[in-house]
Amino acid sequence: MRLLTLISLLLLSLLAQATVYKWVDKDGKVHYSDEPHPNAEIVELKEKTLNQITLPLVSADSNDSQVIEQIKYQVVITSPAEEETVRDNNGDFQVTATVTPEIKSQYLMALKLDGKTIGQPQIGGTFKLSNIDRGEHTIVVDAMTQNGKVFASSSPRKIFLHQAAMTPAPKKQPRSN
């Protein structure tokens, strides 16, 4: 049974090779088809018709750092807005930043909250913060090369984190006379 299936697949693949016909219509348009038409000629296709593109090798060497230093990049914090009040009882919020103009090579971004680096530098500009104390905070995002050299920083962004009181205020007791 397997042998019969194999033979039928081989024969089917030989029949699947179609002939390509080319002809020009009365308006001068060139047409191609797998069905013969009057005044059509057979097109011989080369066996190895492949589109091959060779890309130059990209290496992460010091040239990337030199190219980055030549261009004036800008880091912009897109969220939260300047002097925005973030309301979260758990102290969780997200910071988003972008680098312009767009950089083709990989780079890292680091978040500083009140002058202290939070976490490790990462690829991408979305930072999720959790368990941050309430109050006023200053955020700065740095863009850096793979070897840790900062090539652009955002302007400091002031935000306010608001957390509702965990314990309710004591109720006033009525006075008795």
JSON list of C-alpha atoms in Angstrom, two decimals:
[
{"chain": "A", "resi": 1, "resn": "MET", "atom": "CA", "xyz": [0.00, 0.00, 0.00]},
{"chain": "A", "resi": 2, "resn": "ARG", "atom": "CA", "xyz": [2.80, 2.41, 0.90]},
{"chain": "A", "resi": 3, "resn": "LEU", "atom": "CA", "xyz": [4.66, 1.60, -2.28]},
{"chain": "A", "resi": 4, "resn": "LEU", "atom": "CA", "xyz": [1.55, 2.30, -4.37]},
{"chain": "A", "resi": 5, "resn": "THR", "atom": "CA", "xyz": [1.07, 5.67, -2.59]},
{"chain": "A", "resi": 6, "resn": "LEU", "atom": "CA", "xyz": [4.70, 6.61, -3.16]},
{"chain": "A", "resi": 7, "resn": "ILE", "atom": "CA", "xyz": [4.56, 5.76, -6.87]},
{"chain": "A", "resi": 8, "resn": "SER", "atom": "CA", "xyz": [1.31, 7.69, -7.34]},
{"chain": "A", "resi": 9, "resn": "LEU", "atom": "CA", "xyz": [2.80, 10.75, -5.62]},
{"chain": "A", "resi": 10, "resn": "LEU", "atom": "CA", "xyz": [5.86, 10.60, -7.88]},
{"chain": "A", "resi": 11, "resn": "LEU", "atom": "CA", "xyz": [3.70, 10.38, -11.00]},
{"chain": "A", "resi": 12, "resn": "LEU", "atom": "CA", "xyz": [1.49, 13.21, -9.77]},
{"chain": "A", "resi": 13, "resn": "SER", "atom": "CA", "xyz": [4.49, 15.45, -9.20]},
{"chain": "A", "resi": 14, "resn": "LEU", "atom": "CA", "xyz": [5.68, 14.83, -12.78]},
{"chain": "A", "resi": 15, "resn": "LEU", "atom": "CA", "xyz": [2.24, 15.79, -14.11]},
{"chain": "A", "resi": 16, "resn": "ALA", "atom": "CA", "xyz": [2.11, 18.89, -11.91]},
{"chain": "A", "resi": 17, "resn": "GLN", "atom": "CA", "xyz": [4.89, 20.59, -13.84]},
{"chain": "A", "resi": 18, "resn": "ALA", "atom": "CA", "xyz": [2.90, 22.95, -16.03]},
{"chain": "A", "resi": 19, "resn": "THR", "atom": "CA", "xyz": [3.96, 24.54, -19.27]},
{"chain": "A", "resi": 20, "resn": "VAL", "atom": "CA", "xyz": [3.83, 28.34, -19.34]},
{"chain": "A", "resi": 21, "resn": "TYR", "atom": "CA", "xyz": [2.54, 30.08, -22.46]},
{"chain": "A", "resi": 22, "resn": "LYS", "atom": "CA", "xyz": [3.15, 33.70, -23.45]},
{"chain": "A", "resi": 23, "resn": "TRP", "atom": "CA", "xyz": [1.18, 35.74, -25.97]},
{"chain": "A", "resi": 24, "resn": "VAL", "atom": "CA", "xyz": [0.46, 39.34, -26.92]},
{"chain": "A", "resi": 25, "resn": "ASP", "atom": "CA", "xyz": [-3.16, 40.45, -27.37]},
{"chain": "A", "resi": 26, "resn": "LYS", "atom": "CA", "xyz": [-4.50, 42.94, -29.96]},
{"chain": "A", "resi": 27, "resn": "ASP", "atom": "CA", "xyz": [-3.86, 45.88, -27.56]},
{"chain": "A", "resi": 28, "resn": "GLY", "atom": "CA", "xyz": [-0.19, 44.95, -27.16]},
{"chain": "A", "resi": 29, "resn": "LYS", "atom": "CA", "xyz": [-0.49, 43.58, -23.63]},
{"chain": "A", "resi": 30, "resn": "VAL", "atom": "CA", "xyz": [1.65, 40.57, -22.76]},
{"chain": "A", "resi": 31, "resn": "HIS", "atom": "CA", "xyz": [-0.16, 37.66, -21.08]},
{"chain": "A", "resi": 32, "resn": "TYR", "atom": "CA", "xyz": [1.06, 34.48, -19.40]},
{"chain": "A", "resi": 33, "resn": "SER", "atom": "CA", "xyz": [-0.98, 31.36, -18.79]},
{"chain": "A", "resi": 34, "resn": "ASP", "atom": "CA", "xyz": [-0.78, 27.64, -18.23]},
{"chain": "A", "resi": 35, "resn": "GLU", "atom": "CA", "xyz": [-3.33, 27.08, -21.03]},
{"chain": "A", "resi": 36, "resn": "PRO", "atom": "CA", "xyz": [-2.38, 27.34, -24.72]},
{"chain": "A", "resi": 37, "resn": "HIS", "atom": "CA", "xyz": [-3.82, 30.27, -26.73]},
{"chain": "A", "resi": 38, "resn": "PRO", "atom": "CA", "xyz": [-3.60, 31.09, -30.45]},
{"chain": "A", "resi": 39, "resn": "ASN", "atom": "CA", "xyz": [-0.22, 32.66, -31.34]},
{"chain": "A", "resi": 40, "resn": "ALA", "atom": "CA", "xyz": [1.18, 31.64, -27.92]},
{"chain": "A", "resi": 41, "resn": "GLU", "atom": "CA", "xyz": [4.75, 30.52, -27.50]},
{"chain": "A", "resi": 42, "resn": "ILE", "atom": "CA", "xyz": [6.11, 28.25, -24.79]},
{"chain": "A", "resi": 43, "resn": "VAL", "atom": "CA", "xyz": [8.23, 29.98, -22.16]},
{"chain": "A", "resi": 44, "resn": "GLU", "atom": "CA", "xyz": [11.26, 28.04, -21.01]},
{"chain": "A", "resi": 45, "resn": "LEU", "atom": "CA", "xyz": [11.75, 28.51, -17.26]},
{"chain": "A", "resi": 46, "resn": "LYS", "atom": "CA", "xyz": [15.13, 28.05, -15.74]},
{"chain": "A", "resi": 47, "resn": "GLU", "atom": "CA", "xyz": [15.32, 25.26, -13.23]},
{"chain": "A", "resi": 48, "resn": "LYS", "atom": "CA", "xyz": [16.80, 27.37, -10.47]},
{"chain": "A", "resi": 49, "resn": "THR", "atom": "CA", "xyz": [14.81, 30.57, -10.64]},
{"chain": "A", "resi": 50, "resn": "LEU", "atom": "CA", "xyz": [15.24, 31.87, -7.12]},
{"chain": "A", "resi": 51, "resn": "ASN", "atom": "CA", "xyz": [15.22, 35.35, -5.72]},
{"chain": "A", "resi": 52, "resn": "GLN", "atom": "CA", "xyz": [18.31, 35.69, -3.60]},
{"chain": "A", "resi": 53, "resn": "ILE", "atom": "CA", "xyz": [19.20, 38.75, -1.61]},
{"chain": "A", "resi": 54, "resn": "THR", "atom": "CA", "xyz": [22.38, 38.99, 0.36]},
{"chain": "A", "resi": 55, "resn": "LEU", "atom": "CA", "xyz": [22.34, 41.44, 3.24]},
{"chain": "A", "resi": 56, "resn": "PRO", "atom": "CA", "xyz": [25.48, 42.97, 4.65]},
{"chain": "A", "resi": 57, "resn": "LEU", "atom": "CA", "xyz": [26.48, 41.53, 7.98]},
{"chain": "A", "resi": 58, "resn": "VAL", "atom": "CA", "xyz": [25.65, 43.73, 10.94]},
{"chain": "A", "resi": 59, "resn": "SER", "atom": "CA", "xyz": [28.03, 43.44, 13.82]},
{"chain": "A", "resi": 60, "resn": "ALA", "atom": "CA", "xyz": [27.57, 44.94, 17.25]},
{"chain": "A", "resi": 61, "resn": "ASP", "atom": "CA", "xyz": [30.97, 46.57, 17.54]},
{"chain": "A", "resi": 62, "resn": "SER", "atom": "CA", "xyz": [32.22, 50.01, 18.45]},
{"chain": "A", "resi": 63, "resn": "ASN", "atom": "CA", "xyz": [31.00, 51.41, 15.10]},
{"chain": "A", "resi": 64, "resn": "ASP", "atom": "CA", "xyz": [27.44, 51.42, 16.48]},
{"chain": "A", "resi": 65, "resn": "SER", "atom": "CA", "xyz": [28.58, 53.58, 19.38]},
{"chain": "A", "resi": 66, "resn": "GLN", "atom": "CA", "xyz": [30.35, 55.96, 17.03]},
{"chain": "A", "resi": 67, "resn": "VAL", "atom": "CA", "xyz": [27.29, 56.29, 14.79]},
{"chain": "A", "resi": 68, "resn": "ILE", "atom": "CA", "xyz": [25.03, 56.87, 17.81]},
{"chain": "A", "resi": 69, "resn": "GLU", "atom": "CA", "xyz": [27.36, 59.58, 19.12]},
{"chain": "A", "resi": 70, "resn": "GLN", "atom": "CA", "xyz": [27.26, 61.45, 15.80]},
{"chain": "A", "resi": 71, "resn": "ILE", "atom": "CA", "xyz": [23.46, 61.81, 15.81]},
{"chain": "A", "resi": 72, "resn": "LYS", "atom": "CA", "xyz": [21.54, 63.94, 18.31]},
{"chain": "A", "resi": 73, "resn": "TYR", "atom": "CA", "xyz": [18.96, 61.60, 19.88]},
{"chain": "A", "resi": 74, "resn": "GLN", "atom": "CA", "xyz": [16.14, 62.64, 22.15]},
{"chain": "A", "resi": 75, "resn": "VAL", "atom": "CA", "xyz": [14.36, 60.56, 24.80]},
{"chain": "A", "resi": 76, "resn": "VAL", "atom": "CA", "xyz": [10.77, 61.59, 25.45]},
{"chain": "A", "resi": 77, "resn": "ILE", "atom": "CA", "xyz": [8.59, 60.24, 28.27]},
{"chain": "A", "resi": 78, "resn": "THR", "atom": "CA", "xyz": [5.16, 59.77, 26.69]},
{"chain": "A", "resi": 79, "resn": "SER", "atom": "CA", "xyz": [3.36, 58.55, 29.80]},
{"chain": "A", "resi": 80, "resn": "PRO", "atom": "CA", "xyz": [2.61, 59.68, 32.51]},
{"chain": "A", "resi": 81, "resn": "ALA", "atom": "CA", "xyz": [2.24, 63.37, 31.62]},
{"chain": "A", "resi": 82, "resn": "GLU", "atom": "CA", "xyz": [4.14, 66.19, 33.36]},
{"chain": "A", "resi": 83, "resn": "GLU", "atom": "CA", "xyz": [2.73, 66.79, 36.88]},
{"chain": "A", "resi": 84, "resn": "GLU", "atom": "CA", "xyz": [0.12, 64.07, 36.36]},
{"chain": "A", "resi": 85, "resn": "THR", "atom": "CA", "xyz": [-1.50, 62.61, 39.45]},
{"chain": "A", "resi": 86, "resn": "VAL", "atom": "CA", "xyz": [-1.41, 58.83, 39.28]},
{"chain": "A", "resi": 87, "resn": "ARG", "atom": "CA", "xyz": [-4.04, 57.24, 41.49]},
{"chain": "A", "resi": 88, "resn": "ASP", "atom": "CA", "xyz": [-3.27, 53.71, 42.60]},
{"chain": "A", "resi": 89, "resn": "ASN", "atom": "CA", "xyz": [-3.60, 52.33, 46.12]},
{"chain": "A", "resi": 90, "resn": "ASN", "atom": "CA", "xyz": [-0.93, 49.69, 45.48]},
{"chain": "A", "resi": 91, "resn": "GLY", "atom": "CA", "xyz": [1.55, 52.22, 44.12]},
{"chain": "A", "resi": 92, "resn": "ASP", "atom": "CA", "xyz": [1.60, 50.58, 40.67]},
{"chain": "A", "resi": 93, "resn": "PHE", "atom": "CA", "xyz": [1.95, 52.53, 37.43]},
{"chain": "A", "resi": 94, "resn": "GLN", "atom": "CA", "xyz": [3.63, 52.36, 34.05]},
{"chain": "A", "resi": 95, "resn": "VAL", "atom": "CA", "xyz": [6.20, 54.66, 32.42]},
{"chain": "A", "resi": 96, "resn": "THR", "atom": "CA", "xyz": [6.54, 54.76, 28.64]},
{"chain": "A", "resi": 97, "resn": "ALA", "atom": "CA", "xyz": [9.37, 56.47, 26.74]},
{"chain": "A", "resi": 98, "resn": "THR", "atom": "CA", "xyz": [10.53, 56.70, 23.11]},
{"chain": "A", "resi": 99, "resn": "VAL", "atom": "CA", "xyz": [13.78, 57.62, 21.35]},
{"chain": "A", "resi": 100, "resn": "THR", "atom": "CA", "xyz": [13.78, 59.85, 18.28]},
{"chain": "A", "resi": 101, "resn": "PRO", "atom": "CA", "xyz": [14.99, 59.55, 15.59]},
{"chain": "A", "resi": 102, "resn": "GLU", "atom": "CA", "xyz": [14.48, 55.80, 15.35]},
{"chain": "A", "resi": 103, "resn": "ILE", "atom": "CA", "xyz": [17.61, 53.74, 16.01]},
{"chain": "A", "resi": 104, "resn": "LYS", "atom": "CA", "xyz": [18.30, 50.76, 13.74]},
{"chain": "A", "resi": 105, "resn": "SER", "atom": "CA", "xyz": [20.64, 48.94, 16.12]},
{"chain": "A", "resi": 106, "resn": "GLN", "atom": "CA", "xyz": [19.69, 47.59, 19.54]},
{"chain": "A", "resi": 107, "resn": "TYR", "atom": "CA", "xyz": [19.96, 49.87, 22.52]},
{"chain": "A", "resi": 108, "resn": "LEU", "atom": "CA", "xyz": [18.98, 49.73, 26.18]},
{"chain": "A", "resi": 109, "resn": "MET", "atom": "CA", "xyz": [16.79, 51.98, 28.27]},
{"chain": "A", "resi": 110, "resn": "ALA", "atom": "CA", "xyz": [17.01, 52.56, 32.01]},
{"chain": "A", "resi": 111, "resn": "LEU", "atom": "CA", "xyz": [14.52, 54.24, 34.36]},
{"chain": "A", "resi": 112, "resn": "LYS", "atom": "CA", "xyz": [15.52, 56.48, 37.23]},
{"chain": "A", "resi": 113, "resn": "LEU", "atom": "CA", "xyz": [12.98, 57.27, 39.94]},
{"chain": "A", "resi": 114, "resn": "ASP", "atom": "CA", "xyz": [14.01, 60.10, 42.25]},
{"chain": "A", "resi": 115, "resn": "GLY", "atom": "CA", "xyz": [17.61, 59.77, 41.03]},
{"chain": "A", "resi": 116, "resn": "LYS", "atom": "CA", "xyz": [17.87, 56.00, 41.68]},
{"chain": "A", "resi": 117, "resn": "THR", "atom": "CA", "xyz": [18.00, 53.46, 38.85]},
{"chain": "A", "resi": 118, "resn": "ILE", "atom": "CA", "xyz": [15.05, 51.08, 39.06]},
{"chain": "A", "resi": 119, "resn": "GLY", "atom": "CA", "xyz": [15.78, 47.53, 37.87]},
{"chain": "A", "resi": 120, "resn": "GLN", "atom": "CA", "xyz": [18.15, 46.57, 35.08]},
{"chain": "A", "resi": 121, "resn": "PRO", "atom": "CA", "xyz": [18.47, 48.38, 31.73]},
{"chain": "A", "resi": 122, "resn": "GLN", "atom": "CA", "xyz": [16.12, 46.79, 29.22]},
{"chain": "A", "resi": 123, "resn": "ILE", "atom": "CA", "xyz": [15.27, 46.72, 25.54]},
{"chain": "A", "resi": 124, "resn": "GLY", "atom": "CA", "xyz": [12.17, 48.82, 24.96]},
{"chain": "A", "resi": 125, "resn": "GLY", "atom": "CA", "xyz": [10.75, 51.84, 26.69]},
{"chain": "A", "resi": 126, "resn": "THR", "atom": "CA", "xyz": [7.90, 50.45, 28.79]},
{"chain": "A", "resi": 127, "resn": "PHE", "atom": "CA", "xyz": [8.58, 50.19, 32.51]},
{"chain": "A", "resi": 128, "resn": "LYS", "atom": "CA", "xyz": [6.13, 48.73, 35.04]},
{"chain": "A", "resi": 129, "resn": "LEU", "atom": "CA", "xyz": [6.61, 50.03, 38.55]},
{"chain": "A", "resi": 130, "resn": "SER", "atom": "CA", "xyz": [4.98, 48.53, 41.60]},
{"chain": "A", "resi": 131, "resn": "ASN", "atom": "CA", "xyz": [4.77, 49.27, 45.30]},
{"chain": "A", "resi": 132, "resn": "ILE", "atom": "CA", "xyz": [5.98, 52.87, 44.94]},
{"chain": "A", "resi": 133, "resn": "ASP", "atom": "CA", "xyz": [5.34, 55.14, 47.93]},
{"chain": "A", "resi": 134, "resn": "ARG", "atom": "CA", "xyz": [2.82, 57.94, 47.54]},
{"chain": "A", "resi": 135, "resn": "GLY", "atom": "CA", "xyz": [3.95, 61.49, 47.02]},
{"chain": "A", "resi": 136, "resn": "GLU", "atom": "CA", "xyz": [5.93, 63.53, 44.51]},
{"chain": "A", "resi": 137, "resn": "HIS", "atom": "CA", "xyz": [8.40, 61.66, 42.28]},
{"chain": "A", "resi": 138, "resn": "THR", "atom": "CA", "xyz": [10.80, 62.62, 39.50]},
{"chain": "A", "resi": 139, "resn": "ILE", "atom": "CA", "xyz": [11.26, 60.26, 36.53]},
{"chain": "A", "resi": 140, "resn": "VAL", "atom": "CA", "xyz": [14.17, 60.24, 34.05]},
{"chain": "A", "resi": 141, "resn": "VAL", "atom": "CA", "xyz": [14.71, 57.68, 31.26]},
{"chain": "A", "resi": 142, "resn": "ASP", "atom": "CA", "xyz": [18.21, 57.10, 29.83]},
{"chain": "A", "resi": 143, "resn": "ALA", "atom": "CA", "xyz": [18.99, 55.52, 26.46]},
{"chain": "A", "resi": 144, "resn": "MET", "atom": "CA", "xyz": [22.31, 53.69, 26.34]},
{"chain": "A", "resi": 145, "resn": "THR", "atom": "CA", "xyz": [24.45, 51.55, 24.08]},
{"chain": "A", "resi": 146, "resn": "GLN", "atom": "CA", "xyz": [24.87, 47.82, 24.70]},
{"chain": "A", "resi": 147, "resn": "ASN", "atom": "CA", "xyz": [28.07, 48.51, 26.67]},
{"chain": "A", "resi": 148, "resn": "GLY", "atom": "CA", "xyz": [26.20, 50.86, 29.04]},
{"chain": "A", "resi": 149, "resn": "LYS", "atom": "CA", "xyz": [27.23, 54.29, 27.73]},
{"chain": "A", "resi": 150, "resn": "VAL", "atom": "CA", "xyz": [24.34, 56.79, 28.01]},
{"chain": "A", "resi": 151, "resn": "PHE", "atom": "CA", "xyz": [23.79, 58.66, 24.72]},
{"chain": "A", "resi": 152, "resn": "ALA", "atom": "CA", "xyz": [20.51, 60.44, 25.52]},
{"chain": "A", "resi": 153, "resn": "SER", "atom": "CA", "xyz": [18.35, 61.24, 28.55]},
{"chain": "A", "resi": 154, "resn": "SER", "atom": "CA", "xyz": [14.84, 62.54, 28.95]},
{"chain": "A", "resi": 155, "resn": "SER", "atom": "CA", "xyz": [14.00, 65.74, 30.74]},
{"chain": "A", "resi": 156, "resn": "PRO", "atom": "CA", "xyz": [13.04, 65.13, 34.37]},
{"chain": "A", "resi": 157, "resn": "ARG", "atom": "CA", "xyz": [9.31, 64.50, 34.66]},
{"chain": "A", "resi": 158, "resn": "LYS", "atom": "CA", "xyz": [7.51, 65.29, 37.92]},
{"chain": "A", "resi": 159, "resn": "ILE", "atom": "CA", "xyz": [4.51, 63.14, 38.83]},
{"chain": "A", "resi": 160, "resn": "PHE", "atom": "CA", "xyz": [2.36, 62.70, 41.92]},
{"chain": "A", "resi": 161, "resn": "LEU", "atom": "CA", "xyz": [1.33, 59.29, 43.19]},
{"chain": "A", "resi": 162, "resn": "HIS", "atom": "CA", "xyz": [-1.91, 59.41, 45.16]},
{"chain": "A", "resi": 163, "resn": "GLN", "atom": "CA", "xyz": [-2.99, 56.55, 47.39]},
{"chain": "A", "resi": 164, "resn": "ALA", "atom": "CA", "xyz": [-6.21, 56.62, 49.36]},
{"chain": "A", "resi": 165, "resn": "ALA", "atom": "CA", "xyz": [-5.79, 56.28, 53.11]},
{"chain": "A", "resi": 166, "resn": "MET", "atom": "CA", "xyz": [-5.75, 52.66, 54.21]},
{"chain": "A", "resi": 167, "resn": "THR", "atom": "CA", "xyz": [-7.51, 53.28, 57.49]},
{"chain": "A", "resi": 168, "resn": "PRO", "atom": "CA", "xyz": [-10.60, 55.48, 57.61]},
{"chain": "A", "resi": 169, "resn": "ALA", "atom": "CA", "xyz": [-10.46, 58.69, 59.63]},
{"chain": "A", "resi": 170, "resn": "PRO", "atom": "CA", "xyz": [-12.00, 58.32, 63.11]},
{"chain": "A", "resi": 171, "resn": "LYS", "atom": "CA", "xyz": [-15.58, 59.49, 63.38]},
{"chain": "A", "resi": 172, "resn": "LYS", "atom": "CA", "xyz": [-16.29, 62.37, 65.70]},
{"chain": "A", "resi": 173, "resn": "GLN", "atom": "CA", "xyz": [-18.20, 61.41, 68.81]},
{"chain": "A", "resi": 174, "resn": "PRO", "atom": "CA", "xyz": [-21.22, 63.56, 69.64]},
{"chain": "A", "resi": 175, "resn": "ARG", "atom": "CA", "xyz": [-20.83, 65.62, 72.80]},
{"chain": "A", "resi": 176, "resn": "SER", "atom": "CA", "xyz": [-23.03, 64.86, 75.68]},
{"chain": "A", "resi": 177, "resn": "ASN", "atom": "CA", "xyz": [-24.16, 67.71, 77.97]}
]
